[in-house]
Amino acid sequence: MSVHPSHANNSHNKIKACVIIGHSIEAITSAVVLASLGQLVHLYADRERLAQQLQQYGFEHHLQALWQMYEQQQQIVPRALPDSAATLIQGYDRAQRLDSRHEQQPTAALYWLFLDSIKSVWSEDSWLTAFNHSHQQVLPVIMSGIEQPGHIAGLAQRLQRAWVYYVPFVFLQDGDAYSSMLNPSLWLLGEKTADSRQHLGLLAPLMQHARAAHYADIATIEFARSSIMAMLATRVSFMNEMSRLADSQQVDIKHVSRIMGLDERVGGSYLQAGWGFGGNTLPTELVKLQQSSQAHSLEMPLLQSVLHINEDQKELIFRKFWQYFDGFIDHKTVMIWGGSYKAGSGRTADSAIHPLLALLWSYNIRTLVYSDKAQSELAALYGQQPLLELIGSPYQQLDKAQAVFIISWSPRDQLDMTQLNQQAMPIFDAQNALTRAQINGLVGDYMGIGRAK
């Protein structure tokens, strides 16, 4: 995909800006991608929250570098989110009415609202009213975010304009946000007006470069988004439930998952047993589905089971640790590798690290934690905890520990089996990160999820 950093102009030579409203990682990534496609971007956000988000996603090195470059070039212009949506809209309406001599006053090319970011500042009624009073009803409005199925379709109907769209970020990969949006695996677009995507010409390169794409009405795309995420969560929870049976029968669930993936009816994705799923997307999606089912007085026992299995699974590795030492675990020292909700990310939202730390600390267990990408987030959360020590190397002070826990470990990082075998301590692998060959080569004991040594 070619990159042409130049401002887009209309027929009157006015400078146009893509107006993004939000501070989420999705909003930041969208701003960088649009800038890479040659668009001028005005990003409106709470400045403090935007700074926090950029700091929290420091592990997105490529995205950070591009953000800084485009901000310096004024290709991305961050602006404070006004208290009133009307103030923002009226500014661009005035710019549209100025003649071509006032090119320094950009007009809007489109509005992209990230609903999760704005709900604490603007009420739905206020921003809907502001958009409905705008003099530029032909401008496209895009919405993104996770809401109960049907909610965004309802917002679209209340917007008194035809070109309204919904883009769910089902393609965004934590740790590789920029590339995953520039070449999305699945591009879904909800349209208020059927077959109107030609009005989103600025996003055409993303649609064209998607490995798969589908267009439908907004309510259908919302429901599809929720269904995709719920299916992925269900697959993870099913494999975690099967891992417990595999433990009892001395079967390696990792081997089983590879076999299952050979069946084209099943496929190989989201079949890895471990401590469960975390992050923001899957847990938020399931909560919204739960709220939707309750609002419609529907029982969803499968969904309830998925939620229960996932929460219980996060404590399973601690129970294996407790059983291994017959409950005599007070005042020990343990090493923990990884803290993020998945390898490659620096976010710890809903990660198993949190219940694990809480349980270990309840027994006055000293915890040595190595998590390079999530180190700053863990420090911010638990910096005052005397039983926590964040370390700079996975093998630093390894001789001080009586056990090693693995929460998230990138397959690109080679394990030093020699150093592990020098200590011959038990390894509690919540991610099933070790290969069968590595497990067989261990001097010490190994406890994985559905994997006997």
XYZ file of C-alpha atoms in Angstrom:
453
model
C 0.000 0.000 0.000
C 1.482 3.335 -1.026
C 1.811 6.142 1.485
C 1.316 9.712 0.305
C 1.589 12.263 3.122
C -0.317 15.184 1.608
C -3.408 17.070 2.696
C -6.656 16.396 0.853
C -8.399 19.376 -0.733
C -11.926 19.936 -1.993
C -12.983 21.664 -5.171
C -12.588 25.110 -3.555
C -9.034 24.290 -2.425
C -10.087 24.097 1.199
C -7.984 21.826 3.351
C -9.994 18.866 4.622
C -9.372 17.084 7.909
C -10.508 13.684 9.071
C -12.010 14.482 12.464
C -11.413 11.671 14.973
C -13.005 11.917 18.391
C -11.561 9.630 21.077
C -8.456 8.635 23.007
C -8.568 4.820 22.714
C -5.872 2.747 21.039
C -8.331 2.248 18.171
C -8.660 6.039 17.767
C -4.895 6.536 17.927
C -4.270 3.758 15.398
C -6.925 5.154 13.052
C -5.291 8.585 13.222
C -1.862 7.168 12.344
C -3.203 4.988 9.527
C -5.163 7.865 7.975
C -2.090 10.088 8.230
C -0.085 7.341 6.508
C -2.651 7.420 3.712
C -1.986 11.123 3.197
C -4.853 12.572 5.209
C -4.759 15.483 7.627
C -6.153 14.280 10.975
C -7.636 16.345 13.775
C -7.885 14.138 16.854
C -10.051 15.414 19.703
C -9.490 13.796 23.076
C -9.060 14.442 26.755
C -5.369 15.393 26.717
C -4.535 13.614 29.944
C -6.236 10.382 28.895
C -4.608 10.550 25.478
C -1.163 10.935 27.075
C -1.889 8.018 29.406
C -2.986 5.835 26.506
C 0.115 6.633 24.494
C 2.247 5.798 27.507
C 0.406 2.544 28.256
C 0.835 1.423 24.667
C 4.538 2.213 24.574
C 5.156 -1.401 23.491
C 3.566 -0.487 20.128
C 6.925 0.870 18.969
C 6.041 1.320 15.279
C 2.787 3.077 16.098
C 4.501 5.363 18.614
C 7.221 6.362 16.161
C 4.715 7.187 13.427
C 2.521 9.125 15.861
C 5.461 11.298 16.908
C 6.538 11.871 13.304
C 3.068 12.804 12.052
C 2.448 15.021 15.067
C 5.707 16.881 14.414
C 4.749 17.253 10.749
C 1.282 18.444 11.838
C -0.254 15.663 9.803
C -1.918 14.634 13.078
C -3.144 17.576 15.158
C -4.275 16.597 18.679
C -6.858 18.960 20.129
C -8.609 19.150 23.483
C -12.070 17.601 23.458
C -14.536 20.435 24.153
C -17.205 19.954 26.808
C -19.860 20.431 24.155
C -20.163 18.492 20.906
C -21.921 21.519 19.440
C -18.764 23.615 19.893
C -16.735 21.160 17.827
C -19.325 20.755 15.068
C -20.012 24.486 14.765
C -16.297 25.168 14.275
C -16.164 22.962 11.187
C -19.483 24.334 9.942
C -17.996 27.857 10.063
C -14.877 26.685 8.261
C -17.054 25.273 5.473
C -18.727 28.658 4.967
C -15.419 30.551 4.682
C -14.205 31.277 1.179
C -11.070 29.756 -0.308
C -8.863 32.596 0.958
C -9.082 31.056 4.436
C -7.289 27.788 3.680
C -5.775 27.782 7.177
C -9.235 26.895 8.478
C -9.678 23.196 7.537
C -13.111 21.821 6.967
C -14.153 18.279 7.900
C -13.869 15.367 5.482
C -15.569 12.931 7.840
C -16.290 12.432 11.525
C -15.158 9.267 13.306
C -16.518 8.805 16.812
C -15.043 6.286 19.238
C -17.991 5.829 21.538
C -16.094 4.334 24.494
C -13.988 7.503 24.732
C -16.689 10.138 24.533
C -19.458 8.730 26.715
C -17.948 10.169 29.910
C -17.875 13.685 28.381
C -20.795 13.910 25.980
C -24.229 12.451 26.557
C -25.732 10.634 23.593
C -28.557 13.153 23.350
C -26.126 16.083 23.242
C -23.838 14.841 20.501
C -26.711 13.469 18.434
C -28.409 16.878 18.638
C -25.171 18.630 17.657
C -24.729 16.456 14.571
C -28.377 16.824 13.622
C -28.073 20.628 13.787
C -24.955 20.652 11.624
C -25.126 22.366 8.243
C -23.003 19.584 6.713
C -25.403 16.666 6.576
C -23.589 15.118 3.596
C -20.428 14.386 5.594
C -19.980 10.730 6.552
C -20.148 9.835 10.241
C -18.380 6.655 11.383
C -18.910 5.086 14.781
C -16.719 2.491 16.476
C -16.958 0.818 19.859
C -18.426 -2.121 21.747
C -22.028 -1.703 22.828
C -24.965 -4.019 23.303
C -26.063 -5.449 19.941
C -28.449 -3.034 18.274
C -27.419 0.029 20.262
C -25.250 1.581 17.565
C -27.894 0.852 14.927
C -30.286 2.841 17.120
C -27.839 5.747 17.258
C -27.516 5.664 13.474
C -31.280 5.923 13.081
C -31.353 8.950 15.359
C -28.725 10.695 13.221
C -30.606 12.663 10.586
C -28.233 11.929 7.747
C -27.816 9.135 5.232
C -24.083 8.433 5.286
C -23.647 6.788 8.693
C -21.364 3.791 9.209
C -20.135 1.393 11.856
C -16.605 -0.064 11.868
C -15.881 -2.721 14.545
C -12.197 -3.285 15.249
C -12.318 -7.077 15.058
C -9.008 -6.991 13.168
C -6.861 -5.036 15.643
C -3.977 -7.030 17.119
C -2.446 -5.828 20.368
C 1.278 -5.413 19.813
C 0.840 -4.950 16.060
C -1.966 -2.401 15.882
C -0.716 -0.341 12.945
C -0.028 -3.216 10.549
C -3.201 -5.076 11.506
C -5.314 -2.029 10.597
C -3.388 -1.169 7.456
C -3.909 -4.748 6.215
C -6.963 -5.955 8.160
C -7.717 -9.654 8.388
C -11.457 -8.963 8.368
C -13.034 -5.632 7.485
C -16.660 -5.315 8.548
C -18.665 -2.233 7.651
C -22.173 -1.462 8.798
C -24.099 0.936 6.562
C -27.180 2.912 7.493
C -27.865 3.334 3.779
C -27.264 0.159 1.812
C -24.451 0.092 -0.771
C -23.214 3.555 0.178
C -19.582 2.760 1.002
C -18.399 4.823 -1.975
C -18.869 7.819 0.341
C -15.991 6.442 2.435
C -13.401 6.844 -0.286
C -10.743 7.798 2.265
C -11.026 4.294 3.752
C -11.084 2.502 0.400
C -7.418 1.347 0.690
C -8.230 -0.440 3.950
C -11.257 -2.155 2.454
C -9.286 -3.164 -0.655
C -6.369 -4.585 1.310
C -8.490 -6.592 3.747
C -8.058 -10.350 3.489
C -11.832 -10.629 3.879
C -14.559 -7.994 3.925
C -18.299 -7.861 4.421
C -20.852 -5.063 4.253
C -24.340 -5.124 5.761
C -26.735 -3.034 7.789
C -25.384 -1.779 11.095
C -27.501 -4.033 13.320
C -26.266 -7.120 11.464
C -22.625 -6.062 11.704
C -23.029 -5.371 15.433
C -24.525 -8.814 15.981
C -21.813 -10.424 13.861
C -19.111 -8.640 15.904
C -20.588 -9.922 19.168
C -21.036 -13.416 17.758
C -17.430 -13.594 16.522
C -16.034 -12.536 19.877
C -18.335 -14.834 21.848
C -17.332 -17.764 19.627
C -13.624 -17.093 20.190
C -14.191 -16.913 23.954
C -16.203 -20.143 23.829
C -13.436 -21.986 21.970
C -10.869 -20.916 24.562
C -13.105 -21.950 27.458
C -13.941 -25.288 25.832
C -10.266 -26.138 25.452
C -9.602 -25.102 29.038
C -12.390 -27.380 30.236
C -10.981 -30.239 28.143
C -7.516 -29.553 29.580
C -8.735 -30.594 33.023
C -9.885 -33.932 31.668
C -6.584 -34.284 29.805
C -4.750 -33.769 33.098
C -6.595 -36.691 34.636
C -5.835 -38.971 31.679
C -2.171 -38.023 31.176
C -2.848 -36.609 27.719
C -1.103 -33.522 26.322
C -3.867 -31.060 25.379
C -1.415 -29.111 23.195
C -0.961 -32.182 21.021
C -4.721 -32.668 20.926
C -5.308 -29.071 19.812
C -2.908 -29.563 16.893
C -4.850 -32.637 15.814
C -8.154 -30.778 16.108
C -6.804 -27.989 13.924
C -6.225 -30.460 11.089
C -9.986 -30.876 10.762
C -11.067 -28.084 8.433
C -14.451 -27.957 10.141
C -12.696 -26.899 13.358
C -9.643 -24.902 12.244
C -6.647 -24.144 14.408
C -7.344 -20.720 15.911
C -8.176 -20.139 19.581
C -7.629 -23.781 20.519
C -4.779 -23.179 22.956
C -5.499 -24.152 26.550
C -4.029 -21.903 29.211
C -5.141 -19.536 31.930
C -8.023 -18.142 29.862
C -8.578 -14.894 28.019
C -8.175 -11.291 29.073
C -7.635 -7.891 27.524
C -10.403 -5.380 26.930
C -12.258 -6.733 23.916
C -13.423 -10.253 24.817
C -14.389 -9.517 28.454
C -16.183 -6.285 27.457
C -17.999 -8.061 24.648
C -19.246 -10.809 26.940
C -20.453 -8.298 29.516
C -22.402 -6.426 26.824
C -23.934 -9.685 25.605
C -24.870 -10.560 29.166
C -26.538 -7.168 29.594
C -28.386 -7.616 26.319
C -29.707 -11.039 27.289
C -30.887 -9.706 30.637
C -32.580 -6.728 28.976
C -34.528 -9.157 26.779
C -35.206 -11.624 29.644
C -33.277 -14.363 27.866
C -31.163 -17.038 29.505
C -27.807 -17.773 27.910
C -26.380 -20.711 29.896
C -23.500 -21.271 27.470
C -22.390 -17.671 27.867
C -22.591 -18.005 31.653
C -20.460 -21.148 31.514
C -17.842 -19.417 29.356
C -17.587 -16.575 31.885
C -17.395 -18.987 34.837
C -14.762 -21.231 33.242
C -12.626 -18.258 32.323
C -12.626 -16.782 35.815
C -11.967 -20.137 37.483
C -9.180 -20.973 35.026
C -7.190 -17.943 36.152
C -6.772 -19.509 39.596
C -6.031 -23.038 38.370
C -2.260 -22.591 38.178
C -2.185 -21.381 41.789
C -4.130 -24.466 42.898
C -1.556 -26.653 41.142
C 1.160 -24.767 43.013
C -0.655 -25.201 46.349
C -1.182 -28.923 45.745
C 2.431 -29.464 44.693
C 3.673 -28.128 48.028
C 0.810 -29.742 50.004
C -0.287 -26.315 51.154
C 3.078 -25.426 52.735
C 3.636 -22.307 50.672
C 3.787 -19.476 53.223
C 6.745 -17.088 52.955
C 8.196 -18.708 49.836
C 9.755 -16.763 46.957
C 8.540 -17.351 43.418
C 9.505 -16.076 39.986
C 6.770 -14.961 37.547
C 7.463 -14.544 33.840
C 5.073 -12.277 31.975
C 2.127 -10.250 33.169
C 0.301 -9.117 30.046
C -2.930 -10.742 28.941
C -1.132 -12.160 25.900
C 2.408 -12.405 24.597
C 3.448 -9.313 22.655
C 1.155 -6.950 24.538
C 1.987 -4.604 27.384
C -1.555 -4.493 28.768
C -2.517 -6.505 31.835
C -6.293 -6.000 31.690
C -7.997 -9.171 32.960
C -4.679 -11.031 32.936
C -4.147 -14.018 35.228
C -1.277 -12.098 36.820
C -3.739 -10.175 39.012
C -5.511 -13.069 40.801
C -2.196 -14.941 40.980
C -0.437 -12.060 42.727
C -3.343 -11.554 45.115
C -3.333 -15.249 46.089
C 0.443 -15.412 46.487
C 0.566 -12.265 48.591
C -2.184 -13.626 50.860
C 0.392 -16.263 51.874
C 3.168 -13.662 52.291
C 4.962 -15.027 49.254
C 7.639 -12.807 47.746
C 7.130 -12.362 43.998
C 9.917 -11.616 41.522
C 8.247 -10.525 38.287
C 9.841 -10.235 34.862
C 7.507 -8.726 32.264
C 9.370 -6.424 29.919
C 6.415 -4.944 28.035
C 4.034 -4.781 31.020
C 6.624 -3.658 33.564
C 5.456 -0.028 33.693
C 1.790 -0.969 34.061
C 2.546 -3.398 36.895
C 4.688 -0.761 38.589
C 1.841 1.749 38.398
C -0.635 -0.755 39.834
C 1.474 -2.392 42.534
C 4.454 -0.112 43.089
C 3.802 0.117 46.830
C 3.510 -3.641 47.391
C 6.537 -4.757 49.478
C 6.205 -8.383 48.331
C 6.637 -7.394 44.671
C 9.981 -6.893 42.956
C 10.083 -6.115 39.249
C 13.265 -7.435 37.677
C 15.009 -6.771 34.372
C 15.905 -10.317 33.338
C 13.998 -13.622 33.534
C 17.014 -15.301 35.119
C 17.904 -12.533 37.571
C 17.652 -13.898 41.133
C 16.407 -17.229 39.792
C 18.451 -18.910 42.514
C 16.317 -17.100 45.127
C 13.044 -18.644 43.934
C 11.419 -21.946 44.851
C 9.145 -22.033 41.770
C 8.625 -20.369 38.384
C 5.245 -19.298 37.001
C 4.808 -18.542 33.296
C 1.889 -16.241 32.488
C 2.853 -14.891 29.052
C 5.999 -15.733 27.141
C 6.684 -14.860 23.516
C 7.609 -17.875 21.377
C 10.274 -15.630 19.796
C 12.173 -15.554 23.114
C 14.284 -18.652 23.551
C 14.195 -20.237 26.999
C 17.570 -20.894 28.607
C 17.050 -24.494 29.653
C 20.536 -24.685 31.141
C 19.769 -21.995 33.705
C 16.420 -23.577 34.521
C 18.020 -26.971 35.054
C 20.733 -25.532 37.296
C 17.997 -24.667 39.790
C 15.834 -27.765 39.160
C 12.767 -26.020 40.555
C 9.145 -26.753 39.599
C 7.691 -24.782 36.699
C 4.009 -23.833 36.652
C 3.264 -23.011 33.043
C -0.116 -21.264 32.750
C 0.464 -20.507 29.062
C 1.719 -23.948 28.019
C 4.739 -22.111 26.626
C 7.203 -24.998 26.814
C 7.501 -27.493 23.986
C 7.297 -31.211 24.657
C 11.056 -31.492 24.020
C 11.756 -28.765 26.577
C 9.491 -30.423 29.127
C 11.228 -33.760 28.641
C 14.597 -32.057 29.079
C 13.732 -30.470 32.415
C 15.449 -31.696 35.556
C 12.755 -30.210 37.768
C 9.024 -30.890 37.743
C 6.596 -29.346 35.274
C 2.925 -28.483 35.698
C 1.118 -27.057 32.689
C -2.543 -26.767 31.749
C -3.624 -30.210 30.588
C -0.038 -31.359 30.100
C 1.638 -34.077 32.127
C 5.427 -34.308 32.193
